[in-house]
Short mmCIF file of N, CA and C and ligand atoms in Angstrom, two decimals:
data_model
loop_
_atom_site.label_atom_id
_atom_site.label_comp_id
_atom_site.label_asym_id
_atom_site.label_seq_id
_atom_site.Cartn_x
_atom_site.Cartn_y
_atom_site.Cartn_z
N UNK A 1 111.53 -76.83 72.05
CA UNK A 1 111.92 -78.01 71.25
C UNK A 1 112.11 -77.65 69.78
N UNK A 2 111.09 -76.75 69.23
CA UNK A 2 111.23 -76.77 67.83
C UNK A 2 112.10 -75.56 67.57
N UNK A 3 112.57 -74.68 68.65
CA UNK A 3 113.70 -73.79 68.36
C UNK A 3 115.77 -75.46 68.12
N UNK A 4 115.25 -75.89 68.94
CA UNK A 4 116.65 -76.40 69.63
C UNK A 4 116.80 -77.37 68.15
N UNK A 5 115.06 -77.80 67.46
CA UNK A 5 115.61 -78.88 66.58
C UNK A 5 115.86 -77.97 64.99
N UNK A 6 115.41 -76.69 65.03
CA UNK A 6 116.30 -75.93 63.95
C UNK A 6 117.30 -75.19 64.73
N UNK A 7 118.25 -75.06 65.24
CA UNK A 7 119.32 -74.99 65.73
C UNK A 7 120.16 -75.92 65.39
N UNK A 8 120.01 -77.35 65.91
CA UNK A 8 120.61 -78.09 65.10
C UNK A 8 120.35 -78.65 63.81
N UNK A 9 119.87 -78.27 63.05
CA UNK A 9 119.49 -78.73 61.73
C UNK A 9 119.78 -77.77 60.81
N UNK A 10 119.86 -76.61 61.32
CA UNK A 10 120.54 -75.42 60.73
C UNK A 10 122.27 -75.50 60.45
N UNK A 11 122.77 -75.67 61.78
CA UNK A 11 124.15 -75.96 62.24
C UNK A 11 124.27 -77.28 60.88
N UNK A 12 123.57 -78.17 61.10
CA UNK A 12 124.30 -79.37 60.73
C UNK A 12 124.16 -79.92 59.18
N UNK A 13 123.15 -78.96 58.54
CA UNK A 13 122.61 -78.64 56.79
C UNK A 13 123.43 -77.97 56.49
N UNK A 14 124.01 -76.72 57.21
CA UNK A 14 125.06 -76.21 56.67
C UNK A 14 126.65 -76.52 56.93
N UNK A 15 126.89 -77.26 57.84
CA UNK A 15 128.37 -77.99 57.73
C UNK A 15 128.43 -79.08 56.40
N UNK A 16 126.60 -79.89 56.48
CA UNK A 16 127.13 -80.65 55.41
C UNK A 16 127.26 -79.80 54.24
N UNK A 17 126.90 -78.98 53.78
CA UNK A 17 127.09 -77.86 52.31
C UNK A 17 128.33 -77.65 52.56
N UNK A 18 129.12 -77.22 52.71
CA UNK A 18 130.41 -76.73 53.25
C UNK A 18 131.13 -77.78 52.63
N UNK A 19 131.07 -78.64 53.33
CA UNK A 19 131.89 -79.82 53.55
C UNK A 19 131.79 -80.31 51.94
N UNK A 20 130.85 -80.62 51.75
CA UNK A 20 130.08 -82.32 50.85
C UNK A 20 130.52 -80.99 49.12
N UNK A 21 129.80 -79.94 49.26
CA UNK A 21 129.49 -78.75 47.95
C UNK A 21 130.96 -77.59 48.25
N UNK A 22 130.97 -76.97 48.83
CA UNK A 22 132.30 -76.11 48.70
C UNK A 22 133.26 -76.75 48.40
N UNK A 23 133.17 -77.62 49.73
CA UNK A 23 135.39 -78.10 50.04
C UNK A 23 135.30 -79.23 49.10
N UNK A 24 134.28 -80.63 49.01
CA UNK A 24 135.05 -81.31 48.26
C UNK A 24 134.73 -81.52 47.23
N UNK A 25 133.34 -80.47 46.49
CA UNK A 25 133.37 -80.60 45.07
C UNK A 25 133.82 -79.53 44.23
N UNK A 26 133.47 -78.03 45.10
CA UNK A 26 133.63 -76.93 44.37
C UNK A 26 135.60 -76.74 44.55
N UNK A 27 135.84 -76.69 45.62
CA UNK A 27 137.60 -76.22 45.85
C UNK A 27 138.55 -77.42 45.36
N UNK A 28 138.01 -79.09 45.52
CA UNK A 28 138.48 -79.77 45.40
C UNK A 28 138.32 -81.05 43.99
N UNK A 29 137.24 -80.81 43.96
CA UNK A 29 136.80 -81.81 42.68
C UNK A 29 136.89 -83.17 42.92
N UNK A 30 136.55 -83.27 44.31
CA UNK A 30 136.78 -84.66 44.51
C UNK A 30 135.52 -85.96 43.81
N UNK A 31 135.09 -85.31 43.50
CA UNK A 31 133.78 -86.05 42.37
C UNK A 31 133.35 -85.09 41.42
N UNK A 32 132.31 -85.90 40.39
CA UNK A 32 131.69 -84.98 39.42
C UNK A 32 130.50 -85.18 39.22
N UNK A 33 129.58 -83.97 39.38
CA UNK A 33 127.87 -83.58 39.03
C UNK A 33 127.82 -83.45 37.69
N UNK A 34 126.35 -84.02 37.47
CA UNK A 34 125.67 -83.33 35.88
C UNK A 34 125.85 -81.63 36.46
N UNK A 35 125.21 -80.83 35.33
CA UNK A 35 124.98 -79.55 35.83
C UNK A 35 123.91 -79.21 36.62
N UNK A 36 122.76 -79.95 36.35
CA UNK A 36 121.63 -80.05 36.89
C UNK A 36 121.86 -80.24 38.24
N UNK A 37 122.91 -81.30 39.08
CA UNK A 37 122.90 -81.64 40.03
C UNK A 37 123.89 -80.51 40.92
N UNK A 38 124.80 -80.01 39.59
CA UNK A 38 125.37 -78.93 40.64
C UNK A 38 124.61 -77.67 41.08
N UNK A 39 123.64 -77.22 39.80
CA UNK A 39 122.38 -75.71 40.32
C UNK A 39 122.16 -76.48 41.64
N UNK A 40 121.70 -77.77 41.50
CA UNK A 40 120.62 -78.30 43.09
C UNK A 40 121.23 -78.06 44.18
N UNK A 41 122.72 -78.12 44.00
CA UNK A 41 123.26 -78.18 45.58
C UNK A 41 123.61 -77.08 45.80
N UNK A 42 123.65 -76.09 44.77
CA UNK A 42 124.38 -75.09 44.74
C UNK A 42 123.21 -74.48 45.52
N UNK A 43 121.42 -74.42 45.25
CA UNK A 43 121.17 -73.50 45.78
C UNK A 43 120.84 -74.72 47.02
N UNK A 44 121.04 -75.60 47.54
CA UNK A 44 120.78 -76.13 48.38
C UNK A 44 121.69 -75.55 49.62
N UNK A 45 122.82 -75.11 49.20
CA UNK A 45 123.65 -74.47 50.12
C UNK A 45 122.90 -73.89 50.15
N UNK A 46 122.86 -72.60 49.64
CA UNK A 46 122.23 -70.98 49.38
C UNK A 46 121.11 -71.50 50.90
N UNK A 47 120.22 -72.40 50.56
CA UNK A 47 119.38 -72.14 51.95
C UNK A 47 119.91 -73.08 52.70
N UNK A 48 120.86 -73.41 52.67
CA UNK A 48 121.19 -74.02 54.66
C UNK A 48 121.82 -72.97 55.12
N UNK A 49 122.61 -72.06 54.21
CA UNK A 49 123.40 -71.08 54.67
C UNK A 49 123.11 -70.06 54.90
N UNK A 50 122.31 -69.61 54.17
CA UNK A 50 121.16 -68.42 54.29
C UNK A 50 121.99 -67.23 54.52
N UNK A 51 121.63 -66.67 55.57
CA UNK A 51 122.54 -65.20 56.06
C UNK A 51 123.87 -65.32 55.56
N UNK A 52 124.40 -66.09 55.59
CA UNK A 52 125.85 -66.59 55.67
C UNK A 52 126.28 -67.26 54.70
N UNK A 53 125.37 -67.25 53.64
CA UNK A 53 126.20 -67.61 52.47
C UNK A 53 127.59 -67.49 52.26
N UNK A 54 128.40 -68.85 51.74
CA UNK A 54 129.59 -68.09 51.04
C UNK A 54 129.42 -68.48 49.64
N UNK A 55 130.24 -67.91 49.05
CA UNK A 55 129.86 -67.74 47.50
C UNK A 55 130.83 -68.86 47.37
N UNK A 56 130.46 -69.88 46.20
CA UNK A 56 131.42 -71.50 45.91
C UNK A 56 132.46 -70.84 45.13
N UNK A 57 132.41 -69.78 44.57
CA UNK A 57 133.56 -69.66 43.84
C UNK A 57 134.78 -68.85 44.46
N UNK A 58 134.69 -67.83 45.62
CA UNK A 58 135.25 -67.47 45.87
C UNK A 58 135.58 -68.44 47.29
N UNK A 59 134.83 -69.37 47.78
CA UNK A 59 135.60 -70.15 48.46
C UNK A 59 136.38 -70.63 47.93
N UNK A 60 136.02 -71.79 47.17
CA UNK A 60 137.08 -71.97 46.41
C UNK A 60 138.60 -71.85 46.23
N UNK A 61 138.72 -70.70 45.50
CA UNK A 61 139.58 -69.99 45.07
C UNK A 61 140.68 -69.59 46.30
N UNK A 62 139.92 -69.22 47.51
CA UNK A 62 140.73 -69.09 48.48
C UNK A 62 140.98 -70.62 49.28
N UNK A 63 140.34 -71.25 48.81
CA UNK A 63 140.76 -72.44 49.34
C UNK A 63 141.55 -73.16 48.82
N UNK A 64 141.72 -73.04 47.43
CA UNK A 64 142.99 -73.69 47.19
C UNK A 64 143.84 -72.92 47.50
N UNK A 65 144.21 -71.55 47.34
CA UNK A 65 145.08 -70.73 47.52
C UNK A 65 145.79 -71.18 48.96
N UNK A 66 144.67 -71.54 50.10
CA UNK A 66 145.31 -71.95 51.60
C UNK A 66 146.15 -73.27 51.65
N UNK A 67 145.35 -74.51 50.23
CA UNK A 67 146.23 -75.49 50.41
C UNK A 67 147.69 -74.99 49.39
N UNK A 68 147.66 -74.13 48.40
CA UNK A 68 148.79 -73.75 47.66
C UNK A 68 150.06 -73.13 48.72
N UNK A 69 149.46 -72.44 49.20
CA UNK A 69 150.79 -71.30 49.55
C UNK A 69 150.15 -71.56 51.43
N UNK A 70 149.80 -72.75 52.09
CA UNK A 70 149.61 -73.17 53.28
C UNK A 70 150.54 -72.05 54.36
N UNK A 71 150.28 -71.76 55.38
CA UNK A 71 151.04 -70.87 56.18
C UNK A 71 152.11 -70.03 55.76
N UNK A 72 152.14 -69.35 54.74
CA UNK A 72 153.07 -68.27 53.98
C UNK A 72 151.89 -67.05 54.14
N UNK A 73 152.13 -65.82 53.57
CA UNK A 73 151.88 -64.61 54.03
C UNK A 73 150.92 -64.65 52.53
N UNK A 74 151.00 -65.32 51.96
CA UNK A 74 150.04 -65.14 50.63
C UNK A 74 149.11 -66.85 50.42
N UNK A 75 148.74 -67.33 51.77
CA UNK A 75 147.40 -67.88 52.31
C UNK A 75 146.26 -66.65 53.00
N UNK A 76 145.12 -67.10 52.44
CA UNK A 76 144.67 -66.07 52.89
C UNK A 76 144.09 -66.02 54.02
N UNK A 77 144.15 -66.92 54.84
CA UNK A 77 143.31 -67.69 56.44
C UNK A 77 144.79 -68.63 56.70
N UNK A 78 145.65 -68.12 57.32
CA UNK A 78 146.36 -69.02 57.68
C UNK A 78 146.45 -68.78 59.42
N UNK A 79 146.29 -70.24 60.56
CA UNK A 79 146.33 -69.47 61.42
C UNK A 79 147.78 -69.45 62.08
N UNK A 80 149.05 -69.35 61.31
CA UNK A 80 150.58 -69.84 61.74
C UNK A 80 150.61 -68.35 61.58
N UNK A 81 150.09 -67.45 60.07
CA UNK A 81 150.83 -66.22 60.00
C UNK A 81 150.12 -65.49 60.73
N UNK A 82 148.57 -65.18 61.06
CA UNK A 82 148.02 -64.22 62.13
C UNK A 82 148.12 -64.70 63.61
N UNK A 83 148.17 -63.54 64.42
CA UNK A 83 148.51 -63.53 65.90
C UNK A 83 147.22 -63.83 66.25
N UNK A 84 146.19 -63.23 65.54
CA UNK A 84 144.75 -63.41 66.37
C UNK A 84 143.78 -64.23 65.16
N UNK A 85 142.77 -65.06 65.62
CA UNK A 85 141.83 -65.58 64.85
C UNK A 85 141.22 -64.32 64.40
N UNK A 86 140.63 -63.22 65.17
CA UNK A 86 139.78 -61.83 64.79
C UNK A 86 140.62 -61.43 63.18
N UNK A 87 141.95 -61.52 63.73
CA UNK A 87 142.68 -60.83 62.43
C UNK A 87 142.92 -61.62 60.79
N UNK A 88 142.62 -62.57 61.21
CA UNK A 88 143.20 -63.70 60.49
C UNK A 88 141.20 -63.46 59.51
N UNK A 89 140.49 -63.96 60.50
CA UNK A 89 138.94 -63.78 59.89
C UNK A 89 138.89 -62.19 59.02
N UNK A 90 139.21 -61.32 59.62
CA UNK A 90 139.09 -59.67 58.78
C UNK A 90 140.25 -59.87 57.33
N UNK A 91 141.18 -60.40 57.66
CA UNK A 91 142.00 -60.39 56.69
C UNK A 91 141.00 -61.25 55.21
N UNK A 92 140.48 -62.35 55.85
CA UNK A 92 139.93 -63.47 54.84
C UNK A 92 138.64 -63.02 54.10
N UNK A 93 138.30 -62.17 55.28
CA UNK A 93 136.71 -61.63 54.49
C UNK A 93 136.76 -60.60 53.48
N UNK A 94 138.02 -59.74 53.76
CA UNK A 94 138.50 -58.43 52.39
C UNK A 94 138.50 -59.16 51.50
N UNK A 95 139.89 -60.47 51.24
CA UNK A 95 140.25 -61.20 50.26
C UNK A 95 139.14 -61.60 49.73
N UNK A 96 137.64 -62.58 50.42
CA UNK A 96 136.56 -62.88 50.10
C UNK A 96 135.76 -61.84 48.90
N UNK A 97 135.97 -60.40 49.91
CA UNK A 97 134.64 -59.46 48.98
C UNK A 97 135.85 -59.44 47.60
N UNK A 98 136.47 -59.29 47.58
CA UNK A 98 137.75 -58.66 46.62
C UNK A 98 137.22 -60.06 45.46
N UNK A 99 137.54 -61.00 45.84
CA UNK A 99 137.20 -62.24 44.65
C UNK A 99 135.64 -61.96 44.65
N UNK A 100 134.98 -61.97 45.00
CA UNK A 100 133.32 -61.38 45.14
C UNK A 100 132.74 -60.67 44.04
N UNK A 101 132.97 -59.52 44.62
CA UNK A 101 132.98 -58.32 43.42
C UNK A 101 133.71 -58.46 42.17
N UNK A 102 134.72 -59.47 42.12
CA UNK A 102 135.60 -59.38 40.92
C UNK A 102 137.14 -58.28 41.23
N UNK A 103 137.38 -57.74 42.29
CA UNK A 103 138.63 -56.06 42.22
C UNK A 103 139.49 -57.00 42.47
N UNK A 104 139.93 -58.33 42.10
CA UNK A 104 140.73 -58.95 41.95
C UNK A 104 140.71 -60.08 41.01
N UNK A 105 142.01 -60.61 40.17
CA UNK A 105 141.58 -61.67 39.32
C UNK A 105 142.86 -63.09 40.27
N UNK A 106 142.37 -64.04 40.71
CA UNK A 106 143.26 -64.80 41.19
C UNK A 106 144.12 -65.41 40.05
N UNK A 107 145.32 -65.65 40.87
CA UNK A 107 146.53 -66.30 39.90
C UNK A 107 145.59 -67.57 38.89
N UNK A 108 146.88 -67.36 38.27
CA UNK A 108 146.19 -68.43 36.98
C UNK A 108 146.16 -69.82 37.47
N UNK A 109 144.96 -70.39 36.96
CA UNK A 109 144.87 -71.84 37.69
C UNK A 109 144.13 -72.10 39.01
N UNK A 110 143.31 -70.67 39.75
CA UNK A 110 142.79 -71.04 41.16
C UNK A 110 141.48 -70.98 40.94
N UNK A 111 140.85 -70.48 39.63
CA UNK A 111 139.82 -70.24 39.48
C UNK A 111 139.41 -70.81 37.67
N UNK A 112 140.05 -71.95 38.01
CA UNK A 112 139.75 -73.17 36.86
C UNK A 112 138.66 -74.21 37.41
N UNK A 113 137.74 -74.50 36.51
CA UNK A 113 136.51 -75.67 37.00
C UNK A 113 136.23 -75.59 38.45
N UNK A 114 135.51 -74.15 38.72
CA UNK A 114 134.91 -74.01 39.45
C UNK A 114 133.77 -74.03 39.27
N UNK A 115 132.08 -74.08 39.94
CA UNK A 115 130.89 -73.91 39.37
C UNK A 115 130.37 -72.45 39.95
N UNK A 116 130.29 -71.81 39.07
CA UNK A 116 130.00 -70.49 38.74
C UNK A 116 128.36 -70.10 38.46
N UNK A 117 127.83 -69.23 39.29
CA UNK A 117 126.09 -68.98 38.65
C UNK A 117 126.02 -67.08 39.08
N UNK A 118 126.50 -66.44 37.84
CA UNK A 118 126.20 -65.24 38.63
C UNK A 118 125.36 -64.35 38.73
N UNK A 119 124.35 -65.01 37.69
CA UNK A 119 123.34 -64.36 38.03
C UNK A 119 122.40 -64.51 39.39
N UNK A 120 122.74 -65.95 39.61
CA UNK A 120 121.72 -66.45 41.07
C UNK A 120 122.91 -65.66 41.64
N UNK A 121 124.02 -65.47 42.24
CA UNK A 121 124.95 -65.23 42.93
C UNK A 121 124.47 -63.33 43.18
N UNK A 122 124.52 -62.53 42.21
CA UNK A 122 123.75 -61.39 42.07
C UNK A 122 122.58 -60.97 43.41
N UNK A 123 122.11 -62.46 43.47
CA UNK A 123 120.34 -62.30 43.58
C UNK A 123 121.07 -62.17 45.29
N UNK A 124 121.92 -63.92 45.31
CA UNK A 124 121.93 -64.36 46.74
C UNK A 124 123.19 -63.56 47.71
N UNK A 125 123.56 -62.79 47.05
CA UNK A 125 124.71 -62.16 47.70
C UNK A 125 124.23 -60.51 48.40
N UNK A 126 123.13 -60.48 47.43
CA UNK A 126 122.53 -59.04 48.40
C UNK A 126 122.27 -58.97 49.73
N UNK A 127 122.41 -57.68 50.56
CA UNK A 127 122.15 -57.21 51.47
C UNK A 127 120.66 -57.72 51.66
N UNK A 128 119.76 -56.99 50.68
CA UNK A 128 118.48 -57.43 50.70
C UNK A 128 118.11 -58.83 51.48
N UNK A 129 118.92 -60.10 50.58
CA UNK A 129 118.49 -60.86 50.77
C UNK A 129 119.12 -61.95 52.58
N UNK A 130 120.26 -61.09 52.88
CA UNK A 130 120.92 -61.58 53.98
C UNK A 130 120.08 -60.56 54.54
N UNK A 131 119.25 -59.85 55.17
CA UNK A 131 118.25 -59.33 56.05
C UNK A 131 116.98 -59.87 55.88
N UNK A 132 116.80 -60.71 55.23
CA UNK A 132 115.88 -61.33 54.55
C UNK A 132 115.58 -62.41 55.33
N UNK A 133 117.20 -63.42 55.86
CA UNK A 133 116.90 -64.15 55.93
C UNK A 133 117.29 -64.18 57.64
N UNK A 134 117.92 -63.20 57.93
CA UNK A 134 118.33 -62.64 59.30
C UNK A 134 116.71 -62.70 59.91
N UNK A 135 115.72 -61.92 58.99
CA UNK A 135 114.74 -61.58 59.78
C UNK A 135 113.60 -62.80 59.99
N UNK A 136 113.48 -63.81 59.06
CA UNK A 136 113.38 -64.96 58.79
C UNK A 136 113.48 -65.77 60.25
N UNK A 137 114.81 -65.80 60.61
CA UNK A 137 115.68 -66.19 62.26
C UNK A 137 114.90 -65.97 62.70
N UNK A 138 114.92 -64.75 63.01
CA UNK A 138 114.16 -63.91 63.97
C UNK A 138 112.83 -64.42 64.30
N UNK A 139 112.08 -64.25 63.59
CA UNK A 139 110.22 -64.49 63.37
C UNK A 139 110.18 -65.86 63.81
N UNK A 140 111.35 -67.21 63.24
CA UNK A 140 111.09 -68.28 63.85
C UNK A 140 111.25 -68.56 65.40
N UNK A 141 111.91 -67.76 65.86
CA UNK A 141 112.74 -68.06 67.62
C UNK A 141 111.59 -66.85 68.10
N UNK A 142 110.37 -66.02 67.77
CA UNK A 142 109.10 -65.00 68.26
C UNK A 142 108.64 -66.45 68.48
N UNK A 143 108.14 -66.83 67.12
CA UNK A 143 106.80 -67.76 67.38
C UNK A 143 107.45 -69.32 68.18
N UNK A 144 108.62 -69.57 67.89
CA UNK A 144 108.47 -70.89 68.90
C UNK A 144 109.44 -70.69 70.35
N UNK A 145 110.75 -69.84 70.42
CA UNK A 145 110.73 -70.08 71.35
C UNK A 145 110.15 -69.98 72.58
N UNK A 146 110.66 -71.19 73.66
CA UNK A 146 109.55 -71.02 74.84
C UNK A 146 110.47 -70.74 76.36
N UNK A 147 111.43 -70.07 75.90
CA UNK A 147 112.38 -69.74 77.42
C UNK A 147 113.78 -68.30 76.49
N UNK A 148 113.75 -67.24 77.06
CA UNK A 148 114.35 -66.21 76.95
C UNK A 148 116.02 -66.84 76.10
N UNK A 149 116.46 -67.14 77.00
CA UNK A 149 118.34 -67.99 76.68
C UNK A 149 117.92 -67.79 75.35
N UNK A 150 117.21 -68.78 74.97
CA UNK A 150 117.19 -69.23 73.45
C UNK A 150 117.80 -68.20 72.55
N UNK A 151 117.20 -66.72 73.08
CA UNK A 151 117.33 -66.13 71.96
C UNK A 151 119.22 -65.57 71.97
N UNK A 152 119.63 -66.43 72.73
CA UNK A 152 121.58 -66.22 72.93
C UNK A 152 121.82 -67.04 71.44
N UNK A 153 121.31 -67.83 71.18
CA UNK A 153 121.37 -68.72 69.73
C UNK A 153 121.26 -68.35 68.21
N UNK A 154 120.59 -67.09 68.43
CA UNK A 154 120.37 -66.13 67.10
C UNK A 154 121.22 -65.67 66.43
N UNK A 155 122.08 -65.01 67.37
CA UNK A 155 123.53 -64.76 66.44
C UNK A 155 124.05 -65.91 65.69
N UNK A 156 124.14 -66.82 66.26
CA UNK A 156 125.02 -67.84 65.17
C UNK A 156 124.07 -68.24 64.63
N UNK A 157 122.97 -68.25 64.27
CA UNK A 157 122.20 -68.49 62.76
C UNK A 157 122.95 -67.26 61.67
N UNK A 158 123.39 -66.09 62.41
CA UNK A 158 123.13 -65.11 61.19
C UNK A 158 124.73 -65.44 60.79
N UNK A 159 125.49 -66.07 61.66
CA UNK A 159 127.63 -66.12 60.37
C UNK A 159 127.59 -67.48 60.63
N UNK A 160 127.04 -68.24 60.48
CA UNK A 160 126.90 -69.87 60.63
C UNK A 160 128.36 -69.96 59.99
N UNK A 161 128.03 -69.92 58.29
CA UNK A 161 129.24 -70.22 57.68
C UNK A 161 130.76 -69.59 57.98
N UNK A 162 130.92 -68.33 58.39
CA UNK A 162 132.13 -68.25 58.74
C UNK A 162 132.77 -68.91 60.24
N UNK A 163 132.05 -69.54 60.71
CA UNK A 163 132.53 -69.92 61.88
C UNK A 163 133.04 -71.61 61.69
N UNK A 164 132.12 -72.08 61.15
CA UNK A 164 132.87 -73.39 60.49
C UNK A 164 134.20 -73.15 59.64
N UNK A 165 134.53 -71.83 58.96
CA UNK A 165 135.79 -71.87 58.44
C UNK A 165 136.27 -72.07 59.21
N UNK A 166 135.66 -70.90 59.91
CA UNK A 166 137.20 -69.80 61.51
C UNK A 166 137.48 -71.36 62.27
N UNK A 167 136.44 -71.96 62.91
CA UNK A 167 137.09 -72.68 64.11
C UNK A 167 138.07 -74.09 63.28
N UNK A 168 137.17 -74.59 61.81
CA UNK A 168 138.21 -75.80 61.80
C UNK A 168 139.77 -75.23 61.28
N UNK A 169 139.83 -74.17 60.51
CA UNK A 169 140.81 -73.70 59.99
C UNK A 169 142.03 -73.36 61.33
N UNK A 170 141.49 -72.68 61.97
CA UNK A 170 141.79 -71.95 63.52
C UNK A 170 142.51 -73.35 64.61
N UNK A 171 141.67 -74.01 64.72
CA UNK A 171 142.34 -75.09 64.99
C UNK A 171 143.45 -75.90 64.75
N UNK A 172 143.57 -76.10 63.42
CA UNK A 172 144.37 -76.94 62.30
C UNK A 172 143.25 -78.72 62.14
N UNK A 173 142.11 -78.22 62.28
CA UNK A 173 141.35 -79.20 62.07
C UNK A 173 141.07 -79.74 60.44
N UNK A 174 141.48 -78.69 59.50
CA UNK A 174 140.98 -79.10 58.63
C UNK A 174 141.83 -80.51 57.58
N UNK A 175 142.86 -80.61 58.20
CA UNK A 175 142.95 -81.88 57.47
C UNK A 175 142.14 -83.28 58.23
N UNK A 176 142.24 -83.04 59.36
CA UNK A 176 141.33 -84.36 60.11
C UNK A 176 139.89 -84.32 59.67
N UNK A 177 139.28 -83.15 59.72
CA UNK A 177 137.88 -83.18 59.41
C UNK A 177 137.77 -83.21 57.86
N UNK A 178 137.89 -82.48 57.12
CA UNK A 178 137.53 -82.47 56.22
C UNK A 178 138.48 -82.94 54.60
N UNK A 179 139.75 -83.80 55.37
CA UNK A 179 139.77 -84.65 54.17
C UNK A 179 139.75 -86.10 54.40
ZN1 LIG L 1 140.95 -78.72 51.44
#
């Protein structure tokens, strides 16, 4: 029981971050936070997302870029121009580390009034801390689960967030869902 009710509470803390903090405040600006209220959600993502952080600014950035240049060869997740979702996801995650690290500067205008923290970003983007929280998973599904299967569920704690891109993007869900 207490594996199945963080399973879903995991799943469903981090769609709302996604949704509510990436897509429609950080990529979209569809409202406006004090600053205070944006650190809160900001690291409020940070732990629904945990392993799977994505960084708000480089979502962002590629997210407008997908509604800018939508199914052209310079979207960076489009699923009209890749043959395969696999390819389409490898393609998005280079572009990802590339705005990440900085070995790219996006066109002018994609990376305007975004909310930016890089020093927490520093902290939460380490390896360190995504094994951290991988192992975290782990230790919770030792001590509670109570039937083997369960542990088929572990993997998707550790890319939570890229799979909410992959499948609504992958679909063409994302204008129904998420505007
Ligand atoms: Zn959007």
């Amino acid at each position: 029981m207490a594996v199945i009710l963080f399973f879903f509470g995991h799943w469903f803390s981090s769609l709302f971050s996604q949704t509510f903090f990436l897509h429609r405040y950080a990529a979209h600006r569809m409202f406006s936070m004090s600053k205070f209220w944006e650190r809160a959600f900001y690291l409020f993502t940070y732990v629904t997302q945990g392993s799977s952080f994505l960084n708000p600014r480089a979502y962002a950035i590629m997210h407008r870029m997908h509604h800018a240049y939508s199914d052209t060869e310079k979207d960076p997740h489009s699923p009209h121009y890749f043959k395969s979702m696999f390819k389409m996801m490898w393609r998005a995650k280079d572009y990802y580390l590339d705005l990440l690290l900085r070995r790219v500067e996006p066109e002018k205008g994609f990376d305007k009034n975004i909310p930016e923290w890089p020093g927490f970003d520093r902290f939460a983007d380490s390896w360190t801390m995504r094994f951290i929280w991988v192992g975290l998973y782990i230790v919770f599904y030792v001590l509670f689960a109570t039937s083997p299967w369960m542990f088929l569920l572990l993997p998707l704690h550790f890319i939570m967030g890229p799979i909410h891109g992959g499948i609504v993007n992958w679909c063409g869900l994302h204008s129904i869902f998420l505007h």
